[in-house]
PDB file of C-alpha atoms and ligand atoms in Angstrom:
ATOM      1  CA  MET A  37    -149.065  68.022 -30.160  1.00  0.00           C
ATOM      2  CA  PRO A  38    -147.998  70.861 -27.895  1.00  0.00           C
ATOM      3  CA  ALA A  39    -150.306  73.838 -27.850  1.00  0.00           C
ATOM      4  CA  PRO A  40    -149.106  77.079 -29.439  1.00  0.00           C
ATOM      5  CA  THR A  41    -147.333  79.276 -26.938  1.00  0.00           C
ATOM      6  CA  ASP A  42    -146.923  83.027 -26.910  1.00  0.00           C
ATOM      7  CA  GLN A  43    -143.523  82.460 -28.506  1.00  0.00           C
ATOM      8  CA  THR A  44    -144.988  80.679 -31.476  1.00  0.00           C
ATOM      9  CA  PRO A  45    -147.703  82.671 -33.232  1.00  0.00           C
ATOM     10  CA  ALA A  46    -149.975  80.727 -35.533  1.00  0.00           C
ATOM     11  CA  MET A  47    -147.841  77.701 -34.785  1.00  0.00           C
ATOM     12  CA  THR A  48    -148.689  74.621 -36.723  1.00  0.00           C
ATOM     13  CA  THR A  49    -146.837  71.551 -35.654  1.00  0.00           C
ATOM     14  CA  GLY A  50    -146.065  68.494 -37.658  1.00  0.00           C
ATOM     15  CA  ASP A  51    -143.360  65.998 -38.451  1.00  0.00           C
ATOM     16  CA  LEU A  52    -141.384  68.414 -40.607  1.00  0.00           C
ATOM     17  CA  PHE A  53    -141.512  71.446 -38.350  1.00  0.00           C
ATOM     18  CA  ALA A  54    -141.394  70.648 -34.656  1.00  0.00           C
ATOM     19  CA  ASP A  55    -141.601  73.330 -31.975  1.00  0.00           C
ATOM     20  CA  HIS A  56    -138.581  72.121 -30.081  1.00  0.00           C
ATOM     21  CA  ASP A  57    -134.948  72.809 -30.600  1.00  0.00           C
ATOM     22  CA  ASP A  58    -133.615  69.761 -32.389  1.00  0.00           C
ATOM     23  CA  GLY A  59    -131.870  71.448 -35.293  1.00  0.00           C
ATOM     24  CA  GLN A  60    -134.973  71.204 -37.440  1.00  0.00           C
ATOM     25  CA  PRO A  61    -136.627  74.308 -38.850  1.00  0.00           C
ATOM     26  CA  GLN A  62    -139.073  75.659 -36.298  1.00  0.00           C
ATOM     27  CA  ARG A  63    -142.231  76.948 -37.898  1.00  0.00           C
ATOM     28  CA  LEU A  64    -143.350  80.337 -36.617  1.00  0.00           C
ATOM     29  CA  ALA A  65    -146.232  80.791 -39.038  1.00  0.00           C
ATOM     30  CA  GLU A  66    -147.423  79.359 -42.336  1.00  0.00           C
ATOM     31  CA  ALA A  67    -144.395  80.671 -44.258  1.00  0.00           C
ATOM     32  CA  ALA A  68    -142.039  81.753 -41.464  1.00  0.00           C
ATOM     33  CA  VAL A  69    -139.360  79.579 -39.892  1.00  0.00           C
ATOM     34  CA  LEU A  70    -136.575  79.828 -37.364  1.00  0.00           C
ATOM     35  CA  LEU A  71    -133.374  77.975 -38.248  1.00  0.00           C
ATOM     36  CA  ARG A  72    -131.507  77.683 -34.959  1.00  0.00           C
ATOM     37  CA  GLY A  73    -127.757  78.096 -35.337  1.00  0.00           C
ATOM     38  CA  HIS A  74    -127.917  77.886 -39.115  1.00  0.00           C
ATOM     39  CA  ALA A  75    -125.372  80.697 -39.618  1.00  0.00           C
ATOM     40  CA  LEU A  76    -122.744  79.063 -37.390  1.00  0.00           C
ATOM     41  CA  ALA A  77    -121.345  77.022 -40.276  1.00  0.00           C
ATOM     42  CA  PHE A  78    -120.574  80.311 -42.064  1.00  0.00           C
ATOM     43  CA  ILE A  79    -119.221  82.272 -39.109  1.00  0.00           C
ATOM     44  CA  ASP A  80    -115.526  82.118 -40.088  1.00  0.00           C
ATOM     45  CA  GLU A  81    -116.393  83.866 -43.344  1.00  0.00           C
ATOM     46  CA  LEU A  82    -119.087  86.218 -42.010  1.00  0.00           C
ATOM     47  CA  LEU A  83    -117.056  88.075 -39.382  1.00  0.00           C
ATOM     48  CA  PRO A  84    -114.105  89.109 -41.610  1.00  0.00           C
ATOM     49  CA  ALA A  85    -116.601  90.036 -44.337  1.00  0.00           C
ATOM     50  CA  ILE A  86    -118.465  92.341 -41.933  1.00  0.00           C
ATOM     51  CA  ALA A  87    -115.148  93.955 -40.916  1.00  0.00           C
ATOM     52  CA  GLY A  88    -114.329  94.570 -44.585  1.00  0.00           C
ATOM     53  CA  ILE A  89    -117.737  96.161 -45.251  1.00  0.00           C
ATOM     54  CA  GLU A  90    -117.456  98.316 -42.137  1.00  0.00           C
ATOM     55  CA  SER A  91    -114.043  99.620 -43.215  1.00  0.00           C
ATOM     56  CA  ARG A  92    -115.562 100.998 -46.441  1.00  0.00           C
ATOM     57  CA  SER A  93    -119.062 101.874 -45.275  1.00  0.00           C
ATOM     58  CA  PRO A  94    -118.988 102.422 -41.510  1.00  0.00           C
ATOM     59  CA  PHE A  95    -121.953 101.869 -39.219  1.00  0.00           C
ATOM     60  CA  ARG A  96    -123.900 105.097 -38.705  1.00  0.00           C
ATOM     61  CA  HIS A  97    -127.049 106.198 -36.900  1.00  0.00           C
ATOM     62  CA  MET A  98    -129.598 107.312 -39.470  1.00  0.00           C
ATOM     63  CA  ILE A  99    -132.553 109.617 -38.917  1.00  0.00           C
ATOM     64  CA  THR A 100    -136.086 108.324 -39.405  1.00  0.00           C
ATOM     65  CA  ARG A 101    -138.801 110.013 -41.400  1.00  0.00           C
ATOM     66  CA  GLY A 102    -140.179 111.206 -38.069  1.00  0.00           C
ATOM     67  CA  GLY A 103    -136.887 112.949 -37.275  1.00  0.00           C
ATOM     68  CA  HIS A 104    -135.678 110.495 -34.619  1.00  0.00           C
ATOM     69  CA  THR A 105    -132.116 109.202 -34.560  1.00  0.00           C
ATOM     70  CA  MET A 106    -132.195 105.405 -34.706  1.00  0.00           C
ATOM     71  CA  SER A 107    -130.680 103.628 -31.696  1.00  0.00           C
ATOM     72  CA  VAL A 108    -129.424 100.940 -34.076  1.00  0.00           C
ATOM     73  CA  ALA A 109    -126.373 101.784 -36.209  1.00  0.00           C
ATOM     74  CA  LEU A 110    -126.476 100.419 -39.751  1.00  0.00           C
ATOM     75  CA  THR A 111    -124.572  99.876 -42.948  1.00  0.00           C
ATOM     76  CA  ASN A 112    -125.270  97.907 -46.114  1.00  0.00           C
ATOM     77  CA  CYS A 113    -123.740  95.726 -48.771  1.00  0.00           C
ATOM     78  CA  GLY A 114    -124.987  94.578 -52.138  1.00  0.00           C
ATOM     79  CA  ALA A 115    -126.281  96.432 -55.189  1.00  0.00           C
ATOM     80  CA  LEU A 116    -128.790  98.351 -53.081  1.00  0.00           C
ATOM     81  CA  GLY A 117    -128.655  99.664 -49.520  1.00  0.00           C
ATOM     82  CA  TRP A 118    -131.526 100.689 -47.274  1.00  0.00           C
ATOM     83  CA  CYS A 119    -131.383 104.303 -46.113  1.00  0.00           C
ATOM     84  CA  THR A 120    -133.513 106.686 -44.147  1.00  0.00           C
ATOM     85  CA  ASP A 121    -133.490 110.409 -43.585  1.00  0.00           C
ATOM     86  CA  GLN A 122    -136.161 113.015 -43.007  1.00  0.00           C
ATOM     87  CA  ARG A 123    -137.343 112.570 -46.605  1.00  0.00           C
ATOM     88  CA  GLY A 124    -138.205 108.954 -45.861  1.00  0.00           C
ATOM     89  CA  TYR A 125    -137.107 105.370 -46.411  1.00  0.00           C
ATOM     90  CA  ARG A 126    -135.576 104.122 -49.658  1.00  0.00           C
ATOM     91  CA  TYR A 127    -132.907 101.966 -51.280  1.00  0.00           C
ATOM     92  CA  THR A 128    -129.874 103.631 -52.846  1.00  0.00           C
ATOM     93  CA  PRO A 129    -127.087 102.190 -55.034  1.00  0.00           C
ATOM     94  CA  ALA A 130    -124.470 104.337 -53.291  1.00  0.00           C
ATOM     95  CA  ASP A 131    -123.485 104.999 -49.697  1.00  0.00           C
ATOM     96  CA  PRO A 132    -124.628 108.568 -49.002  1.00  0.00           C
ATOM     97  CA  LEU A 133    -121.588 109.098 -46.748  1.00  0.00           C
ATOM     98  CA  SER A 134    -119.015 108.376 -49.463  1.00  0.00           C
ATOM     99  CA  GLY A 135    -120.990 108.619 -52.704  1.00  0.00           C
ATOM    100  CA  LEU A 136    -119.443 105.261 -53.652  1.00  0.00           C
ATOM    101  CA  PRO A 137    -121.368 102.060 -54.378  1.00  0.00           C
ATOM    102  CA  TRP A 138    -122.146 100.007 -51.287  1.00  0.00           C
ATOM    103  CA  PRO A 139    -119.571  97.210 -50.742  1.00  0.00           C
ATOM    104  CA  ALA A 140    -120.304  94.131 -52.829  1.00  0.00           C
ATOM    105  CA  MET A 141    -122.274  91.288 -51.282  1.00  0.00           C
ATOM    106  CA  PRO A 142    -119.658  88.801 -50.007  1.00  0.00           C
ATOM    107  CA  PRO A 143    -120.143  85.326 -51.559  1.00  0.00           C
ATOM    108  CA  ALA A 144    -120.594  83.768 -48.104  1.00  0.00           C
ATOM    109  CA  PHE A 145    -123.510  86.159 -47.441  1.00  0.00           C
ATOM    110  CA  THR A 146    -125.202  85.131 -50.666  1.00  0.00           C
ATOM    111  CA  ARG A 147    -124.691  81.436 -49.907  1.00  0.00           C
ATOM    112  CA  LEU A 148    -126.041  81.763 -46.369  1.00  0.00           C
ATOM    113  CA  ALA A 149    -129.096  83.724 -47.530  1.00  0.00           C
ATOM    114  CA  ARG A 150    -129.827  81.344 -50.385  1.00  0.00           C
ATOM    115  CA  ASP A 151    -129.349  78.235 -48.280  1.00  0.00           C
ATOM    116  CA  SER A 152    -131.500  79.584 -45.429  1.00  0.00           C
ATOM    117  CA  ALA A 153    -134.306  80.609 -47.770  1.00  0.00           C
ATOM    118  CA  ALA A 154    -134.246  77.198 -49.463  1.00  0.00           C
ATOM    119  CA  GLN A 155    -134.477  75.445 -46.085  1.00  0.00           C
ATOM    120  CA  ALA A 156    -137.503  77.596 -45.332  1.00  0.00           C
ATOM    121  CA  GLY A 157    -139.221  76.666 -48.592  1.00  0.00           C
ATOM    122  CA  PHE A 158    -138.085  79.571 -50.796  1.00  0.00           C
ATOM    123  CA  PRO A 159    -135.663  78.080 -53.351  1.00  0.00           C
ATOM    124  CA  GLY A 160    -133.706  80.365 -55.677  1.00  0.00           C
ATOM    125  CA  PHE A 161    -133.530  83.402 -53.378  1.00  0.00           C
ATOM    126  CA  LEU A 162    -130.967  85.882 -54.714  1.00  0.00           C
ATOM    127  CA  PRO A 163    -130.710  88.954 -52.467  1.00  0.00           C
ATOM    128  CA  ASP A 164    -129.523  92.253 -53.935  1.00  0.00           C
ATOM    129  CA  ALA A 165    -129.456  94.041 -50.565  1.00  0.00           C
ATOM    130  CA  CYS A 166    -128.113  93.224 -47.138  1.00  0.00           C
ATOM    131  CA  LEU A 167    -128.862  95.686 -44.367  1.00  0.00           C
ATOM    132  CA  ILE A 168    -126.443  95.221 -41.469  1.00  0.00           C
ATOM    133  CA  ASN A 169    -127.713  96.447 -38.108  1.00  0.00           C
ATOM    134  CA  ARG A 170    -125.521  96.859 -35.050  1.00  0.00           C
ATOM    135  CA  TYR A 171    -127.204  96.964 -31.633  1.00  0.00           C
ATOM    136  CA  LEU A 172    -125.310  98.020 -28.531  1.00  0.00           C
ATOM    137  CA  PRO A 173    -126.977  97.430 -25.137  1.00  0.00           C
ATOM    138  CA  GLY A 174    -130.191  99.448 -24.963  1.00  0.00           C
ATOM    139  CA  ALA A 175    -130.643  99.676 -28.742  1.00  0.00           C
ATOM    140  CA  ARG A 176    -133.977  98.479 -30.094  1.00  0.00           C
ATOM    141  CA  MET A 177    -136.086  98.323 -33.203  1.00  0.00           C
ATOM    142  CA  GLY A 178    -139.764  99.075 -32.932  1.00  0.00           C
ATOM    143  CA  LEU A 179    -142.476  96.995 -34.591  1.00  0.00           C
ATOM    144  CA  HIS A 180    -142.435  97.619 -38.341  1.00  0.00           C
ATOM    145  CA  GLN A 181    -142.968  95.951 -41.697  1.00  0.00           C
ATOM    146  CA  ASP A 182    -140.256  95.575 -44.354  1.00  0.00           C
ATOM    147  CA  ARG A 183    -142.084  97.182 -47.247  1.00  0.00           C
ATOM    148  CA  ASN A 184    -139.629  99.353 -49.169  1.00  0.00           C
ATOM    149  CA  GLU A 185    -138.795  96.488 -51.543  1.00  0.00           C
ATOM    150  CA  ARG A 186    -140.181  96.512 -55.067  1.00  0.00           C
ATOM    151  CA  ASP A 187    -141.993  93.230 -54.872  1.00  0.00           C
ATOM    152  CA  PHE A 188    -142.881  91.094 -51.933  1.00  0.00           C
ATOM    153  CA  SER A 189    -142.602  87.696 -53.589  1.00  0.00           C
ATOM    154  CA  ALA A 190    -139.074  87.153 -52.210  1.00  0.00           C
ATOM    155  CA  PRO A 191    -138.680  86.361 -48.501  1.00  0.00           C
ATOM    156  CA  ILE A 192    -136.745  88.217 -45.825  1.00  0.00           C
ATOM    157  CA  VAL A 193    -133.764  86.319 -44.374  1.00  0.00           C
ATOM    158  CA  SER A 194    -132.593  87.682 -41.024  1.00  0.00           C
ATOM    159  CA  VAL A 195    -129.392  86.481 -39.312  1.00  0.00           C
ATOM    160  CA  SER A 196    -128.506  87.092 -35.648  1.00  0.00           C
ATOM    161  CA  LEU A 197    -124.887  87.306 -34.470  1.00  0.00           C
ATOM    162  CA  GLY A 198    -123.450  88.149 -31.060  1.00  0.00           C
ATOM    163  CA  MET A 199    -125.583  88.964 -28.027  1.00  0.00           C
ATOM    164  CA  SER A 200    -128.988  87.345 -27.633  1.00  0.00           C
ATOM    165  CA  ALA A 201    -132.076  89.412 -28.298  1.00  0.00           C
ATOM    166  CA  THR A 202    -135.834  89.181 -28.007  1.00  0.00           C
ATOM    167  CA  PHE A 203    -137.481  89.207 -31.429  1.00  0.00           C
ATOM    168  CA  LEU A 204    -141.051  90.426 -31.684  1.00  0.00           C
ATOM    169  CA  PHE A 205    -143.001  88.642 -34.388  1.00  0.00           C
ATOM    170  CA  GLY A 206    -146.422  90.087 -34.902  1.00  0.00           C
ATOM    171  CA  GLY A 207    -149.149  89.968 -37.486  1.00  0.00           C
ATOM    172  CA  LEU A 208    -150.121  91.806 -40.628  1.00  0.00           C
ATOM    173  CA  LYS A 209    -151.852  94.460 -38.550  1.00  0.00           C
ATOM    174  CA  ARG A 210    -149.719  96.597 -36.289  1.00  0.00           C
ATOM    175  CA  THR A 211    -152.116  96.005 -33.436  1.00  0.00           C
ATOM    176  CA  ASP A 212    -151.939  92.192 -33.704  1.00  0.00           C
ATOM    177  CA  LYS A 213    -150.334  90.664 -30.645  1.00  0.00           C
ATOM    178  CA  ALA A 214    -146.638  90.012 -31.224  1.00  0.00           C
ATOM    179  CA  ALA A 215    -144.958  86.837 -30.006  1.00  0.00           C
ATOM    180  CA  ARG A 216    -141.617  87.124 -28.220  1.00  0.00           C
ATOM    181  CA  LEU A 217    -138.902  84.839 -29.453  1.00  0.00           C
ATOM    182  CA  PRO A 218    -135.359  84.666 -28.089  1.00  0.00           C
ATOM    183  CA  LEU A 219    -132.729  84.788 -30.822  1.00  0.00           C
ATOM    184  CA  PHE A 220    -129.185  83.589 -30.270  1.00  0.00           C
ATOM    185  CA  HIS A 221    -125.848  83.848 -32.060  1.00  0.00           C
ATOM    186  CA  GLY A 222    -126.168  82.044 -35.384  1.00  0.00           C
ATOM    187  CA  ASP A 223    -129.959  81.912 -35.554  1.00  0.00           C
ATOM    188  CA  VAL A 224    -131.699  82.670 -38.841  1.00  0.00           C
ATOM    189  CA  VAL A 225    -135.339  83.686 -39.262  1.00  0.00           C
ATOM    190  CA  VAL A 226    -136.988  83.552 -42.692  1.00  0.00           C
ATOM    191  CA  TRP A 227    -140.432  84.933 -43.489  1.00  0.00           C
ATOM    192  CA  GLY A 228    -142.137  85.266 -46.856  1.00  0.00           C
ATOM    193  CA  GLY A 229    -145.256  84.493 -48.855  1.00  0.00           C
ATOM    194  CA  PRO A 230    -148.357  85.231 -46.797  1.00  0.00           C
ATOM    195  CA  ASP A 231    -146.129  86.215 -43.843  1.00  0.00           C
ATOM    196  CA  ARG A 232    -143.889  88.594 -45.798  1.00  0.00           C
ATOM    197  CA  LEU A 233    -145.518  91.723 -44.362  1.00  0.00           C
ATOM    198  CA  ARG A 234    -145.723  90.642 -40.747  1.00  0.00           C
ATOM    199  CA  HIS A 235    -144.719  93.291 -38.244  1.00  0.00           C
ATOM    200  CA  HIS A 236    -141.532  92.549 -36.326  1.00  0.00           C
ATOM    201  CA  GLY A 237    -139.014  94.253 -34.070  1.00  0.00           C
ATOM    202  CA  ILE A 238    -136.351  93.823 -31.391  1.00  0.00           C
ATOM    203  CA  LEU A 239    -136.714  94.669 -27.692  1.00  0.00           C
ATOM    204  CA  PRO A 240    -133.982  96.817 -26.114  1.00  0.00           C
ATOM    205  CA  LEU A 241    -130.783  94.768 -26.118  1.00  0.00           C
ATOM    206  CA  LYS A 242    -129.677  93.564 -22.702  1.00  0.00           C
ATOM    207  CA  GLY A 243    -127.816  90.721 -21.071  1.00  0.00           C
ATOM    208  CA  PRO A 244    -124.262  89.444 -20.983  1.00  0.00           C
ATOM    209  CA  PRO A 245    -121.743  90.202 -23.719  1.00  0.00           C
ATOM    210  CA  HIS A 246    -121.141  87.536 -26.309  1.00  0.00           C
ATOM    211  CA  PRO A 247    -117.858  85.564 -25.999  1.00  0.00           C
ATOM    212  CA  LEU A 248    -116.865  86.220 -29.616  1.00  0.00           C
ATOM    213  CA  LEU A 249    -118.470  89.573 -30.475  1.00  0.00           C
ATOM    214  CA  GLY A 250    -118.538  91.298 -27.078  1.00  0.00           C
ATOM    215  CA  ALA A 251    -121.288  93.698 -26.014  1.00  0.00           C
ATOM    216  CA  GLN A 252    -123.128  93.954 -29.314  1.00  0.00           C
ATOM    217  CA  ARG A 253    -125.552  92.193 -31.595  1.00  0.00           C
ATOM    218  CA  ILE A 254    -125.155  92.243 -35.358  1.00  0.00           C
ATOM    219  CA  ASN A 255    -128.143  91.480 -37.572  1.00  0.00           C
ATOM    220  CA  LEU A 256    -127.934  90.786 -41.300  1.00  0.00           C
ATOM    221  CA  THR A 257    -131.199  91.322 -43.137  1.00  0.00           C
ATOM    222  CA  PHE A 258    -131.201  89.998 -46.704  1.00  0.00           C
ATOM    223  CA  ARG A 259    -133.758  91.299 -49.153  1.00  0.00           C
ATOM    224  CA  LYS A 260    -134.577  91.317 -52.824  1.00  0.00           C
ATOM    225  CA  ALA A 261    -135.122  95.053 -53.023  1.00  0.00           C
ATOM    226  CA  GLY A 262    -134.866  96.066 -56.679  1.00  0.00           C
TER     227      GLY A 262
HETATM  228  O1  LIG B1094    -132.419  92.989 -35.843  1.00  0.00           O
HETATM  229  C1  LIG B1094    -133.317  92.248 -36.226  1.00  0.00           C
HETATM  230  O2  LIG B1094    -133.382  91.066 -35.919  1.00  0.00           O
HETATM  231  C2  LIG B1094    -134.413  92.802 -37.122  1.00  0.00           C
HETATM  232  C3  LIG B1094    -133.953  93.886 -38.055  1.00  0.00           C
HETATM  233  C4  LIG B1094    -135.053  94.377 -38.937  1.00  0.00           C
HETATM  234  O3  LIG B1094    -136.177  93.994 -38.823  1.00  0.00           O
HETATM  235  C5  LIG B1094    -134.770  95.340 -40.009  1.00  0.00           C
HETATM  236  O4  LIG B1094    -133.635  95.817 -40.139  1.00  0.00           O
HETATM  237  O5  LIG B1094    -135.694  95.657 -40.782  1.00  0.00           O
HETATM  238 MN1  LIG B1095    -137.436  94.578 -40.544  1.00  0.00          MN
END
């Protein structure tokens, strides 16, 4: 068995989850897996759906509780959308820019999230929120936990599209050493159960533009928030 590397925290290897790229789920931790390229089968539906969401609820740079403008631009779809301003982080049923409900979750999003979660050992996942992050070169997301959801029994399903990025996958404590994992167009990471509150983030985006999406990375983060 190969030894764990700094890209594979708490890696356990076995027949089901190998730490090489053979299309099999790659185990990152006890209940965290990387599904390489898993979103590619959905790409023809995902990109027009994102364009439709963006036309109703455009990407915008929100302000954190600490008063900083996020380098990542975001929008949402689904019954609930994640928002931040100087009052803090929360989920809202309406887009604060328009006052209208967030765009509905496209069926292909729900299928991709459900299918990815099931492959990772979380059958029956039904997200009610999809946060859509857009990174331009230089944009980043610092180490954080996803903890604004009502209960943590559902996993997080995170889809990468466009430019490659370096994902930081840390521990339950902020100070735990974070592994660095390259994520490519179509990759899906799922974490839940005992790993649901692991810290994670994205290093400043750099590198060549993506052939299909150009000089940007889009991330879809599916949650059961309400
Ligand atoms: O862009 C990513 O891959 C991570 C996004 C994320 O962690 C978040 O939006 O909470
Ligand atoms: Mn997150």
